[in-house]
Coordinates of C-alpha atoms in Angstrom, one line a residue:
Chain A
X24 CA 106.3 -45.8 -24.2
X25 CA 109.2 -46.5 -26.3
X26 CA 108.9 -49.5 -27.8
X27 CA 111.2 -49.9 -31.3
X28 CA 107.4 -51.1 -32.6
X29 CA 106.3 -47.2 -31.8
X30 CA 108.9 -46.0 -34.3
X31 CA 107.5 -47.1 -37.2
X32 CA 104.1 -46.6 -36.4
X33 CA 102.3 -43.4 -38.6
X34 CA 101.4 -40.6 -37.0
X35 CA 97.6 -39.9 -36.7
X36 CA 97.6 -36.9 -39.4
X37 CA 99.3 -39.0 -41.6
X38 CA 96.9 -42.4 -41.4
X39 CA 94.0 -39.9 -41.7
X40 CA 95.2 -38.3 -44.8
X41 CA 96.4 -41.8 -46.8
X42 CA 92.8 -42.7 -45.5
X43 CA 91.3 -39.7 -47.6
X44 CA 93.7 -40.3 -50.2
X45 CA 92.3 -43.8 -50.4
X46 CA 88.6 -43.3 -50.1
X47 CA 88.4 -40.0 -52.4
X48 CA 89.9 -42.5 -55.4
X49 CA 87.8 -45.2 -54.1
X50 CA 84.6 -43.3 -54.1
X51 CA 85.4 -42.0 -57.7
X52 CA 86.2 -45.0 -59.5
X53 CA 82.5 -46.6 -57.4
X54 CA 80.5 -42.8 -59.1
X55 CA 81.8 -43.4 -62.3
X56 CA 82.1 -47.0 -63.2
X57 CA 78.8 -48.1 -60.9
X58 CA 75.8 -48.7 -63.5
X59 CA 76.0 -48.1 -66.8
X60 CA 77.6 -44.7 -68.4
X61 CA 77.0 -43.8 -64.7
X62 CA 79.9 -41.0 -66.3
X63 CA 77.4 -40.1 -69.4
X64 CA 74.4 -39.2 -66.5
X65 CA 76.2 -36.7 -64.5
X66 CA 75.8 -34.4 -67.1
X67 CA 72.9 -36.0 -68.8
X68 CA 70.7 -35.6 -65.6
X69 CA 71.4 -31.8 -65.1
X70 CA 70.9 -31.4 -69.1
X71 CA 67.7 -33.2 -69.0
X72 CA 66.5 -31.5 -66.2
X73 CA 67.2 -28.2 -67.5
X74 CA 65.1 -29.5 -71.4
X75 CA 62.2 -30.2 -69.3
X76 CA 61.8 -27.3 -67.2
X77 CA 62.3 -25.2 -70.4
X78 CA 59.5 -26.7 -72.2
X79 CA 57.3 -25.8 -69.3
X80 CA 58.7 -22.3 -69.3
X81 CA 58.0 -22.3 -73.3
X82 CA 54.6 -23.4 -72.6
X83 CA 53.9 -20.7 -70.3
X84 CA 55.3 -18.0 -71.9
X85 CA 58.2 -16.8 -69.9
X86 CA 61.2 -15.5 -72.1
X87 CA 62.9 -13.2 -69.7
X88 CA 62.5 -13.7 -65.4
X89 CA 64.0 -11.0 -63.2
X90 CA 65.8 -9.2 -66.4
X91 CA 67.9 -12.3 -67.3
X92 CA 67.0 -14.9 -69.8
X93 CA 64.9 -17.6 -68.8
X94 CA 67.2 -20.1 -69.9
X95 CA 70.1 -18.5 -68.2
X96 CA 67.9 -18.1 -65.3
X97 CA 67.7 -21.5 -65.3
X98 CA 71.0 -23.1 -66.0
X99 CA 72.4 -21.2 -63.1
X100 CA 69.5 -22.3 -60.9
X101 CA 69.2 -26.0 -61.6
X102 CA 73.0 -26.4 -61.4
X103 CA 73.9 -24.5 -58.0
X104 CA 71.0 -26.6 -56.5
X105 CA 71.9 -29.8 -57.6
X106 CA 75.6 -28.6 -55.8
X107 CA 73.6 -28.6 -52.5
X108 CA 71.4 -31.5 -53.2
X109 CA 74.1 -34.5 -54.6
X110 CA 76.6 -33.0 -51.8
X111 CA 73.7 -33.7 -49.1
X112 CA 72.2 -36.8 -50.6
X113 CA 75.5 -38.3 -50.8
X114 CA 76.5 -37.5 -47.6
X115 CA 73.5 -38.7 -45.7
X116 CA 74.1 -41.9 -47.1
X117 CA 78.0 -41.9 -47.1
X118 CA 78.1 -43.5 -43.8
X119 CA 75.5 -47.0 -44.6
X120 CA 77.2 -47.7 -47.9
X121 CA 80.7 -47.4 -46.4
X122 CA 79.7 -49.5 -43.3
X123 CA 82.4 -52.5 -44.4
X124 CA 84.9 -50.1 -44.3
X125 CA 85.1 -49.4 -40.6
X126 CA 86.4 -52.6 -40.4
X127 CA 89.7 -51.2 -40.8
X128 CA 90.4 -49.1 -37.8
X129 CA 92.3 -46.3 -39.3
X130 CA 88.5 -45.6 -41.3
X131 CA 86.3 -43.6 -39.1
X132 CA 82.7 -42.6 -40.4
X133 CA 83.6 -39.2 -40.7
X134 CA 86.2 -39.9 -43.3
X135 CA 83.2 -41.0 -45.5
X136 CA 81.3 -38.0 -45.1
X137 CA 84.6 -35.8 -45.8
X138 CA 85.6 -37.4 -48.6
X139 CA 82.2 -38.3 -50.0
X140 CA 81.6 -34.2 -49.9
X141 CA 84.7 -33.0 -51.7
X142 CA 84.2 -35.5 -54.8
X143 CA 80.9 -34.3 -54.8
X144 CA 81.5 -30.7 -54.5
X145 CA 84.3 -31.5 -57.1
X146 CA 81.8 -33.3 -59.6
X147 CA 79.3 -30.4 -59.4
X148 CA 82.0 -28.3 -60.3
X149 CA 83.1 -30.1 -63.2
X150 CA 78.9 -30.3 -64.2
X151 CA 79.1 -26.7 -63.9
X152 CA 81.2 -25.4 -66.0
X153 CA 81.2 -28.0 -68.5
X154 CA 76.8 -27.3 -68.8
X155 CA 77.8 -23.8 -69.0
X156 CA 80.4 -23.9 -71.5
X157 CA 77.9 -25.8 -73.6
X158 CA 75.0 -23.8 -73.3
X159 CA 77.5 -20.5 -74.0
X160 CA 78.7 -22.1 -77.3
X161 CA 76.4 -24.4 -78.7
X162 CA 73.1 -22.5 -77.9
X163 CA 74.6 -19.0 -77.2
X164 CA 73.1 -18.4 -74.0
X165 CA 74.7 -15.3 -72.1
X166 CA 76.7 -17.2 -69.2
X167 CA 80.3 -15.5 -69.2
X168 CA 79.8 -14.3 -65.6
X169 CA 80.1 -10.9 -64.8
X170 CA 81.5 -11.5 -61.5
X171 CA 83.2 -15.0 -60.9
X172 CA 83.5 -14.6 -57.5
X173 CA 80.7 -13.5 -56.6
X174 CA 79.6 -17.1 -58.4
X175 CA 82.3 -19.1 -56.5
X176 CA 81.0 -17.8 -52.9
X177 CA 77.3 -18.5 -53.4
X178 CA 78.8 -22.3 -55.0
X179 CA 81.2 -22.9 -52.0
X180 CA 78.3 -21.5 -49.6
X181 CA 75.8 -24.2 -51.3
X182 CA 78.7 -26.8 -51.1
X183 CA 79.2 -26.3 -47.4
X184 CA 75.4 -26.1 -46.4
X185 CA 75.1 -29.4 -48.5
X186 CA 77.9 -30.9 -46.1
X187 CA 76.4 -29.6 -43.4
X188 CA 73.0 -30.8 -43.3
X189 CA 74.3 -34.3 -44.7
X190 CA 76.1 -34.4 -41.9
X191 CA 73.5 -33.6 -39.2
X192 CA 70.9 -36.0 -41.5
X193 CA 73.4 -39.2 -41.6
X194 CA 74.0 -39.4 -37.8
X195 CA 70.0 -39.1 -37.3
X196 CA 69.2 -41.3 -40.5
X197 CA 71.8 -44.4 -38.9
X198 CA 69.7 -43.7 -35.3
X199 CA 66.9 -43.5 -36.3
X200 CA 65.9 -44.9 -39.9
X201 CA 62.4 -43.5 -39.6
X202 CA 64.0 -40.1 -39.9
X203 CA 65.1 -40.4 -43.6
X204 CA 61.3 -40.5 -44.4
X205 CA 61.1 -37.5 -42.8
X206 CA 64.0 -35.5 -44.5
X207 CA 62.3 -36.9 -48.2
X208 CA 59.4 -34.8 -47.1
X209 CA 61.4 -32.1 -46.0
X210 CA 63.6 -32.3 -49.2
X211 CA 60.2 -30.8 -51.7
X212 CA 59.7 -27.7 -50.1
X213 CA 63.2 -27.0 -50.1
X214 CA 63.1 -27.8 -53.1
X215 CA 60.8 -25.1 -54.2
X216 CA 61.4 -22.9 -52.1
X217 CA 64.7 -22.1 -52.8
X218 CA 63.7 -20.5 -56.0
X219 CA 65.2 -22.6 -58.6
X220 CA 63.0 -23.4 -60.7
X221 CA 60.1 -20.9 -59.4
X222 CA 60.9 -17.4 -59.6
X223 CA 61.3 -15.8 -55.9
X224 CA 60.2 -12.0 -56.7
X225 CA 56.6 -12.5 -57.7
X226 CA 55.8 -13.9 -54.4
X227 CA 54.5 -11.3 -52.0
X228 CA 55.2 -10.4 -48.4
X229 CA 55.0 -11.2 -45.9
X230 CA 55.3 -15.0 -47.3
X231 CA 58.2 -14.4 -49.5
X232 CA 60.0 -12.9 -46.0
X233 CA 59.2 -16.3 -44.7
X234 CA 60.4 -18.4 -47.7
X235 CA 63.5 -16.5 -47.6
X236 CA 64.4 -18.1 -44.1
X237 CA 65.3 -20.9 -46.4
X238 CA 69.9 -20.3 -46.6
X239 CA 69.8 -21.8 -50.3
X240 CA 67.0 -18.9 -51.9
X241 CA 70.1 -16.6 -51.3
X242 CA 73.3 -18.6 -52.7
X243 CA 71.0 -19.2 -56.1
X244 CA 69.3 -15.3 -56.1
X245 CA 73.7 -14.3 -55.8
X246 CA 74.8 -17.2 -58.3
X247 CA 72.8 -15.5 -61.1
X248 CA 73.6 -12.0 -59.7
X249 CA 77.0 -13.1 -60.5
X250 CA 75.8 -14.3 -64.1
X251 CA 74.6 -10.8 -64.7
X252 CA 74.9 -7.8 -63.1
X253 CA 71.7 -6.6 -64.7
X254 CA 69.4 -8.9 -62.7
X255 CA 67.7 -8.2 -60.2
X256 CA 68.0 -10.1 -57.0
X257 CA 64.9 -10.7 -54.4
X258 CA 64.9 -8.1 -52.0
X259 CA 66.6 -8.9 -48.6
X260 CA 69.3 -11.5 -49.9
X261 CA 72.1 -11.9 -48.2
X262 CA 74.7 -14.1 -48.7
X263 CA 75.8 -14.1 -45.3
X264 CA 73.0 -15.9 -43.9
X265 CA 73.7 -18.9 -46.0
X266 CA 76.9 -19.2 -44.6
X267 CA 75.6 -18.3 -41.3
X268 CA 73.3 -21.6 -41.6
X269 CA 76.3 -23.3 -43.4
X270 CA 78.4 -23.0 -40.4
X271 CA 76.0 -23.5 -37.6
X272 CA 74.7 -26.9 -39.5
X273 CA 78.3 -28.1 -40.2
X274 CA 79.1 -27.2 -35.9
X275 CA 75.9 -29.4 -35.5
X276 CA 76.6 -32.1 -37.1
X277 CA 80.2 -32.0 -36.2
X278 CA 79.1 -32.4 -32.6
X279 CA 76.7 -35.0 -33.3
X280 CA 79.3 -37.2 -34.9
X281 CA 81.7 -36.7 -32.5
X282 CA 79.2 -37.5 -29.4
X283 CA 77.3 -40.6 -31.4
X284 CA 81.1 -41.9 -33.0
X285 CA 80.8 -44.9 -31.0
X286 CA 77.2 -45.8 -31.0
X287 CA 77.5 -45.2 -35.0
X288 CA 80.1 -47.7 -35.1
X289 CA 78.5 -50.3 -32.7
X290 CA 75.4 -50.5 -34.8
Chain B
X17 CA 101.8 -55.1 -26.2
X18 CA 97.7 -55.4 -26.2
X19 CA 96.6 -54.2 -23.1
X20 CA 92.7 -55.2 -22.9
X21 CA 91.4 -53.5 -19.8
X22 CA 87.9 -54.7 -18.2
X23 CA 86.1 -54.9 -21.2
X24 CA 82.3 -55.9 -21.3
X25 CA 80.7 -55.9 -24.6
X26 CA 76.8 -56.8 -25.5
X27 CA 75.1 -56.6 -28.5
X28 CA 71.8 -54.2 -29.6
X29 CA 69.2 -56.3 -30.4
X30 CA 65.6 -55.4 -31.9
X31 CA 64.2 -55.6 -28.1
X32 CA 67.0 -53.5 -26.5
X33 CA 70.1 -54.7 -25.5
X34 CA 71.0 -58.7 -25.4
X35 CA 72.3 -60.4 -22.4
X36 CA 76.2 -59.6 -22.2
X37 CA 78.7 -61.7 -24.2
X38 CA 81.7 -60.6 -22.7
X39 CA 81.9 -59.1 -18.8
X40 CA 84.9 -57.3 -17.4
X41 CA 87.5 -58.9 -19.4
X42 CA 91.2 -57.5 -18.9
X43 CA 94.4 -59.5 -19.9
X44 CA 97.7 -57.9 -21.0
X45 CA 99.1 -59.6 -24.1
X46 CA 102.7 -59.4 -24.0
X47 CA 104.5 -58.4 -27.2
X48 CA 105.8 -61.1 -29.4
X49 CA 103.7 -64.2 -27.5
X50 CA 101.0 -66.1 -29.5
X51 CA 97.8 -66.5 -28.5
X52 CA 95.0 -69.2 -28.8
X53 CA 91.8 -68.7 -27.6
X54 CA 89.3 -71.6 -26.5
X55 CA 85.9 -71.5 -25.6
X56 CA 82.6 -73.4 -26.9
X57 CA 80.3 -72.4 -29.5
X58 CA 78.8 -69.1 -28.5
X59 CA 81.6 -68.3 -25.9
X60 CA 82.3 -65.0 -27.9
X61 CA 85.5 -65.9 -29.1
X62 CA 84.9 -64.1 -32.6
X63 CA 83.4 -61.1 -30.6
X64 CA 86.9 -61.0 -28.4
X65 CA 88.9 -61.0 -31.9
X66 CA 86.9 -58.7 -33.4
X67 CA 87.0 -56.2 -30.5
X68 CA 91.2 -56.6 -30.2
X69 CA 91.1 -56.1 -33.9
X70 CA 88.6 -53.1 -33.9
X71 CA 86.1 -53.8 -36.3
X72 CA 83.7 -54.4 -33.2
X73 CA 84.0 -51.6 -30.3
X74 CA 83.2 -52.8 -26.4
X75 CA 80.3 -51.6 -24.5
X76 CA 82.5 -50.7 -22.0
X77 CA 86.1 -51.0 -21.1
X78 CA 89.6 -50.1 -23.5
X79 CA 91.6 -51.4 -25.3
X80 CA 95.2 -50.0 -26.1
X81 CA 96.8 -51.3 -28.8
X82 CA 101.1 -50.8 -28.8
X83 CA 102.0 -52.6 -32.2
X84 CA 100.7 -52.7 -36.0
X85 CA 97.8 -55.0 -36.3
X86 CA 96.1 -56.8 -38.9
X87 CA 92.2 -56.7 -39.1
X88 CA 91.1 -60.1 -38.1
X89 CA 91.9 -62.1 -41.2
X90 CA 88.8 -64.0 -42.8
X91 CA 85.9 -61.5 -42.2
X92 CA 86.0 -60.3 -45.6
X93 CA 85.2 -56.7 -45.6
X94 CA 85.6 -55.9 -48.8
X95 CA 83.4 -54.0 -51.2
X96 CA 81.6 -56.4 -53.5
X97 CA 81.2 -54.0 -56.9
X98 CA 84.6 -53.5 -57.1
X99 CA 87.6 -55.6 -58.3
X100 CA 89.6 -57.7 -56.2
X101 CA 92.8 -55.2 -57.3
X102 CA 91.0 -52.0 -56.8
X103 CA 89.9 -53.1 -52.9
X104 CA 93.7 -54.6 -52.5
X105 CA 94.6 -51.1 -53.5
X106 CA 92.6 -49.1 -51.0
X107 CA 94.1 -51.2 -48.5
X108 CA 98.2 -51.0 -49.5
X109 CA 96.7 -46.8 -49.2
X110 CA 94.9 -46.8 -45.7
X111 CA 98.0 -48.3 -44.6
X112 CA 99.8 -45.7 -46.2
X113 CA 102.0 -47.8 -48.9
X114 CA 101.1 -45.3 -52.0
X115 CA 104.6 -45.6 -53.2
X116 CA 104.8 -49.3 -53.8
X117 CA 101.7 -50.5 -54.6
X118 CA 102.5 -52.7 -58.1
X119 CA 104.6 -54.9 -56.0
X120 CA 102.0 -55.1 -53.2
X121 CA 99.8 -56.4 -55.3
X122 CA 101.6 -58.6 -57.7
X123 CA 102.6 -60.4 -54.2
X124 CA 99.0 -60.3 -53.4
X125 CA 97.9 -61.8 -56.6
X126 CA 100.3 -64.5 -56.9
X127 CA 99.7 -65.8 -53.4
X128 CA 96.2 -65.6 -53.5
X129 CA 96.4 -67.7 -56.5
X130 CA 93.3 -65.8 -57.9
X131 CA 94.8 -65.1 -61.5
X132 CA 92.8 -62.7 -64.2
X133 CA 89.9 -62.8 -61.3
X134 CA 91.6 -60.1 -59.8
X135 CA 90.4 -58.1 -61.8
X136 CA 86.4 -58.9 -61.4
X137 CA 84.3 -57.9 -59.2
X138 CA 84.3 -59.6 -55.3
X139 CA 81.2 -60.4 -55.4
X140 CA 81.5 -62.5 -58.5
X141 CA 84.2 -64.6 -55.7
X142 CA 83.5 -67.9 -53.9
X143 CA 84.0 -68.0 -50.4
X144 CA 87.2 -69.5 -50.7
X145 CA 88.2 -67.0 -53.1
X146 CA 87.7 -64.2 -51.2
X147 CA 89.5 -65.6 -48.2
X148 CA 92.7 -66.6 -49.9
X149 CA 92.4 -62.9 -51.3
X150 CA 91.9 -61.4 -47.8
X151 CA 94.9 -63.4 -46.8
X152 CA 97.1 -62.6 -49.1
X153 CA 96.3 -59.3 -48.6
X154 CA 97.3 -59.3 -45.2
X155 CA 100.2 -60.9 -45.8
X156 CA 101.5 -58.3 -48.1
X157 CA 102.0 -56.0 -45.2
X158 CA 104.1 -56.5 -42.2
X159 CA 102.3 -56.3 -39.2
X160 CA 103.5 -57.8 -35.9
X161 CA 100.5 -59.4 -34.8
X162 CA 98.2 -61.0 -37.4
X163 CA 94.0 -61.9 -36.3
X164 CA 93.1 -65.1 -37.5
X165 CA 89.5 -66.5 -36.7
X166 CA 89.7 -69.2 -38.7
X167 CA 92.1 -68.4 -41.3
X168 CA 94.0 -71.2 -41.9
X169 CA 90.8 -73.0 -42.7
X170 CA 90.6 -71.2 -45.8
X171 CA 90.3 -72.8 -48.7
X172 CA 91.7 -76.0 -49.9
X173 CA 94.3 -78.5 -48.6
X174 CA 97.1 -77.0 -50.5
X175 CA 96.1 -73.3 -49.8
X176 CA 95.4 -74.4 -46.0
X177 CA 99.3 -75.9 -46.2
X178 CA 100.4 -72.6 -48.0
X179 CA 98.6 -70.4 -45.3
X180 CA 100.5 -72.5 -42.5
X181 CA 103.5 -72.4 -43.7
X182 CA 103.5 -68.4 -44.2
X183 CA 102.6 -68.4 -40.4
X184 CA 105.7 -70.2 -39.8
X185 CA 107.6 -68.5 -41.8
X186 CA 107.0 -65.2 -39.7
X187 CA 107.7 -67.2 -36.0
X188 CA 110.0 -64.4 -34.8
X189 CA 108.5 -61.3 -36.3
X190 CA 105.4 -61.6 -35.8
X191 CA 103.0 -63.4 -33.3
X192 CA 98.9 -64.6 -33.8
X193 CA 96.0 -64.2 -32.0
X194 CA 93.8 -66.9 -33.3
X195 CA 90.8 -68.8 -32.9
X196 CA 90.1 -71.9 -34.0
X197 CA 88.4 -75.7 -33.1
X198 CA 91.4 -77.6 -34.2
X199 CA 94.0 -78.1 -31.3
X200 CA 96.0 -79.2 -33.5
X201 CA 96.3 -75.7 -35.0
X202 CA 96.2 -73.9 -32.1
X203 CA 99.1 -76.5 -30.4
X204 CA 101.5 -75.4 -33.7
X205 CA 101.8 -71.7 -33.5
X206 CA 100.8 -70.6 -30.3
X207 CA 102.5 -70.3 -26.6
X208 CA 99.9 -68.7 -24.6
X209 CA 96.0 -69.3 -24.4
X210 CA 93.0 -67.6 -23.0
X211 CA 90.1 -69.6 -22.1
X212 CA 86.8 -68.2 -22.6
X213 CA 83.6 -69.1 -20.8
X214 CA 80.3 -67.7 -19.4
X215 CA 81.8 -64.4 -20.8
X216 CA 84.8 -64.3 -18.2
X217 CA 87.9 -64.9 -19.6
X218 CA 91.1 -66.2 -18.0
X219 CA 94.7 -65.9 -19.5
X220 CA 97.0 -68.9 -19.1
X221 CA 100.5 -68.5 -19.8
X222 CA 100.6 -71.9 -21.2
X223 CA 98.3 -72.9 -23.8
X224 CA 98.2 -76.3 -22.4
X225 CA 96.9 -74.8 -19.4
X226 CA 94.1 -73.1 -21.0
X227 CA 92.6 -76.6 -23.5
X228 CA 92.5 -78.5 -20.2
X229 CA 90.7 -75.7 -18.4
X230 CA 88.4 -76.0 -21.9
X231 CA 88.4 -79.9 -21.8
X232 CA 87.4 -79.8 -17.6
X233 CA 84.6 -77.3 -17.9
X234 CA 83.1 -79.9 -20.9
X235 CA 82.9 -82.8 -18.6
X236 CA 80.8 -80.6 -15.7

C-alpha cells in the first residue's frame, strides 16, 4: 500500500536504532544519577572488594599464586568477573524495570536487554582500566599487560556469556518468578568456581576437570595469562569453550525471546 | 487506515485465564474518520484503546496499523525517578526526532504549563500534572491519529479548554479515537462510533447511531 502516510513512516532499522539510541542514554543517566554517588560506587565496589579479599590473602599468607602477585592475581580476577556478573545481573532484570516502556510500541523487550548489556559491558570497561591504572601507579602493582589482546578476548568472551545467560534467565525469571530464587543459588558456586578469588590449580583431579566445565574459570585463567606471560594457567583452559558456551547461551536465549515475545509482553 | 481483524483478548489472572473481554472483534477504521467508542463500565473500552494503541497485545487476532499513531494519551507511562525533561526526551528519540529536540521540548513545557517542574522527578507529579505533561508530549509530535481515553478530562477547566481546542485545531490532519462518558465530548470531535458490549463490538458509520444503540441496550 501506498498511502502518502507510508512515506514518511521510518523504516524498521531505523526506529530500532533511535530506540537504542534512546534507551542506552536513558539507562546511563538512571546508573549514574539513581542513589547517591551511584557514579563514586562503581569503582568503590570493585575497590573494596578487592581491600577485603586482600586482607584475607594477607592473613593467610599468600604473596605470590600461580607465579603472579597475589594482588595482581586478584585485580584481574575480581574485575573480569564482575564483567560477567553486572552484565548478567542487569540483564536478568532489564526487562521488569523497563516494563513501562513497552508502552511505546517501537520498544520491544529485547531492546532492554541489548542496550542494558552494552552500557554494562561499557562500564566494566571503564572499571577496568581505570582500577588498573590505579593499582599500576599509586601501588605499583605489575598490570601493563603482556598481551592486550589476549586480555580483550577473555573480556569480550565474559561480556557475551554475561549477555547470554541474562538473556536465557530474564525470559524464565518474567515466567516463572520462582526461578530467580533458583539462579541466586546457582549464582555462589559460580561464583567460586570460576576461580576468582580461589586459586584453580591446587584443586586436584578429577574435581578440578569438573569445575572446569564452568565457561568463566577459562576467560579469568586467559585474562591474567594476558597480564603475565609468566603465569601459569590451569591445565586444560581453553578459551574457546567460553565462547562455545557464550554462543550457544546467547542462540538460547535468543530463541526464547523470540518464541515467549508475546506472552512477555501480555504479562 | 486501522484494520482490526477478529480480535479476542482476555486477561491472565492468578487462577488461569479470566473470562474474555473482547471476542472476535474486526472493524476497519478508515483513514482520517474519528472515532468514539461507547460501552458501559467494564465493556473493555480502555482494553480496545490500548490494544489499537499497542501497549496491550490481543489473545488472538491482528491488528495492522497504516498511519503514525500516538500511544493512548493519559496512561502515563513514564519512568518515575527521572525528570519530566529527561522522559520527554527519550520520547522526541524513540520517535526518531534527535535533531530537534530543544524545540520539542520547549513546546512541551510551555503547553504543559509545568514550569521549573520539568525538571523534577515524575513521581514528585500530581495526577493532573503528569497528564498535562503526557499531553503535551503528544502533541509535540505529529501523528495522524491521536488515543485519547479520557484525555480531555485532564486536569483543570482551563487545561480541559486548552486540550479541546488543540484537538480542534488539528480537525483535518489528524483524526481521534477516543473514549469517554461525556457525549458531549464524544458529539464534538468525532464522526463515527463503535459501540461496545458483552465484548462484541459493532461499528456505526454515524456516531449517533452508535449512543442510541448504547442508550437502547440500557433500557433492556
Amino acid at each position: 500500500m501506498t498511502t502518502p502516510s507510508n512515506e514518511r513512516l521510518r523504516t524498521p532499522l531505523a526506529v530500532t536504532l533511535s530506540v537504542w539510541n534512546a534507551l542506552f542514554l536513558r539507562e546511563a543517566v538512571t546508573r549514574l544519577s539513581s542513589g547517591r554517588g551511584a557514579a563514586v560506587w562503581l569503582l568503590g565496589e570493585p575497590i573494596l572488594n578487592v581491600a577485603v579479599m586482600l586482607v584475607i590473602f594477607t592473613v593467610i599468607r599468600m604473596k605470590v599464586v600461580s607465579g603472579i602477585d597475589v594482588l595482581a592475581w586478584l585485580i584481574v580476577g575480581l574485575t573480569f568477573i564482575s564483567v560477567y556478573k553486572r552484565t548478567s545481573s542487569q540483564v536478568q532484570n532489564a526487562i521488569s524495570a523497563n516494563k513501562t516502556l513497552f508502552g511505546y510500541r517501537q520498544v520491544k523487550p529485547i531492546d532492554t536487554l541489548l542496550t542494558r548489556a552494552f552500557l554494562e559491558g561499557f562500564i566494566a570497561l571503564l572499571v577496568i582500566i581505570i582500577t588498573s591504572a590505579g593499582a599500576i601507579f599509586l601501588i605499583n602493582v605489575d598490570l601493563i599487560p603482556d598481551d592486550a589482546g589476549m586480555m580483550l578476548s577473555a573480556f569480550f568472551g565474559l561480556w557475551l556469556m554475561g549477555l547470554g545467560y541474562g538473556m536465557i534467565c530474564s525470559v524464565t525469571v518474567e515466567l516463572v518468578p520462582e526461578f530467580g530464587k533458583v539462579i541466586g543459588l546457582l549464582g555462589m558456586p559460580i561464583y567460586f568456581t570460576s576461580g576468582a578469588i580461589f586459586p584453580l590449580h591446587s584443586i586436584p583431579q578429577p574435581y578440578l576437570g569438573w569445575v572446569l566445565y564452568n565457561p568463566l574459570a577459562h576467560g579469568l585463567e586467559v585474562a591474567r595469562l594476558g597480564v603475565s606471560s609468566y603465569y601459569h594457567v590451569v591445565n586444560g583452559t581453553n578459551l574457546t569453550y567460553l565462547y562455545q558456551c557464550a554462543l550457544v547461551s546467547i542462540f538460547f536465549g535468543l530463541a526464547l525471546q523470540i518464541h515467549f515475545a508475546r506472552r512477555i509482553l501480555i504479562k | 487506515m486501522i484494520i482490526v481483524e477478529n480480535i479476542s483478548k482476555r486477561y491472565q489472572t492468578d487462577h488461569g485465564p479470566g473470562k474474555w473481554v473482547l471476542e472476535d472483534v474486526s472493524f476497519v477504521i478508515p483513514r482520517n474518520v474519528s472515532v468514539g467508542i461507547v460501552g458501559g463500565n467494564g465493556a473493555g473500552k480502555s482494553t480496545l484503546l490500548r490494544i489499537i494503541g499497542g501497549v496491550d497485545q490481543p489473545s488472538r487476532g491482528r491488528i495492522e496499523r497504516h498511519c503514525r499513531m500516538s500511544w493512548p494519551i493519559g496512561s502515563a507511562n513514564m519512568q518515575p525517578s527521572l525528570t519530566g525533561r529527561q522522559n520527554a526526551k527519550f520520547l522526541c528519540r524513540i520517535h526518531g526526532h534527535e535533531d530537534d529536540i530543544p524545540e520539542r521540548l520547549a513546546f512541551i513545557q510551555d503547553f504543559a504549563e509545568i514550569g521549573s517542574l520539568f525538571d523534577e522527578p515524575v513521581r514528585t507529579y500530581s495526577p493532573g500534572m503528569k497528564s498535562r505533561l503526557q499531553f503535551g508530549i503528544s502533541l509535540a509530535f505529529k501523528f495522524e491519529v491521536y488515543i485519547s481515553d479520557e484525555a480531555t478530562s485532564a486536569g483543570d477547566a482551563s487545561f480541559r479548554q486548552k486540550a479541546s481546542d488543540a484537538f480542534k485545531n488539528m480537525v483535518g490532519q489528524a483524526s481521534l479515537i477516543m473514549a469517554a462518558h461525556g457525549e458531549g465530548a464524544l458529539k464534538e470531535f468525532c464522526t463515527s462510533g463503535i459501540f461496545i458490549n458483552k465484548g462484541r463490538a459493532v461499528w456505526f458509520d454515524a456516531l449517533d447511531d452508535a449512543l442510541s444503540a448504547y442508550k437502547d441496550s440500557i433500557k433492556k
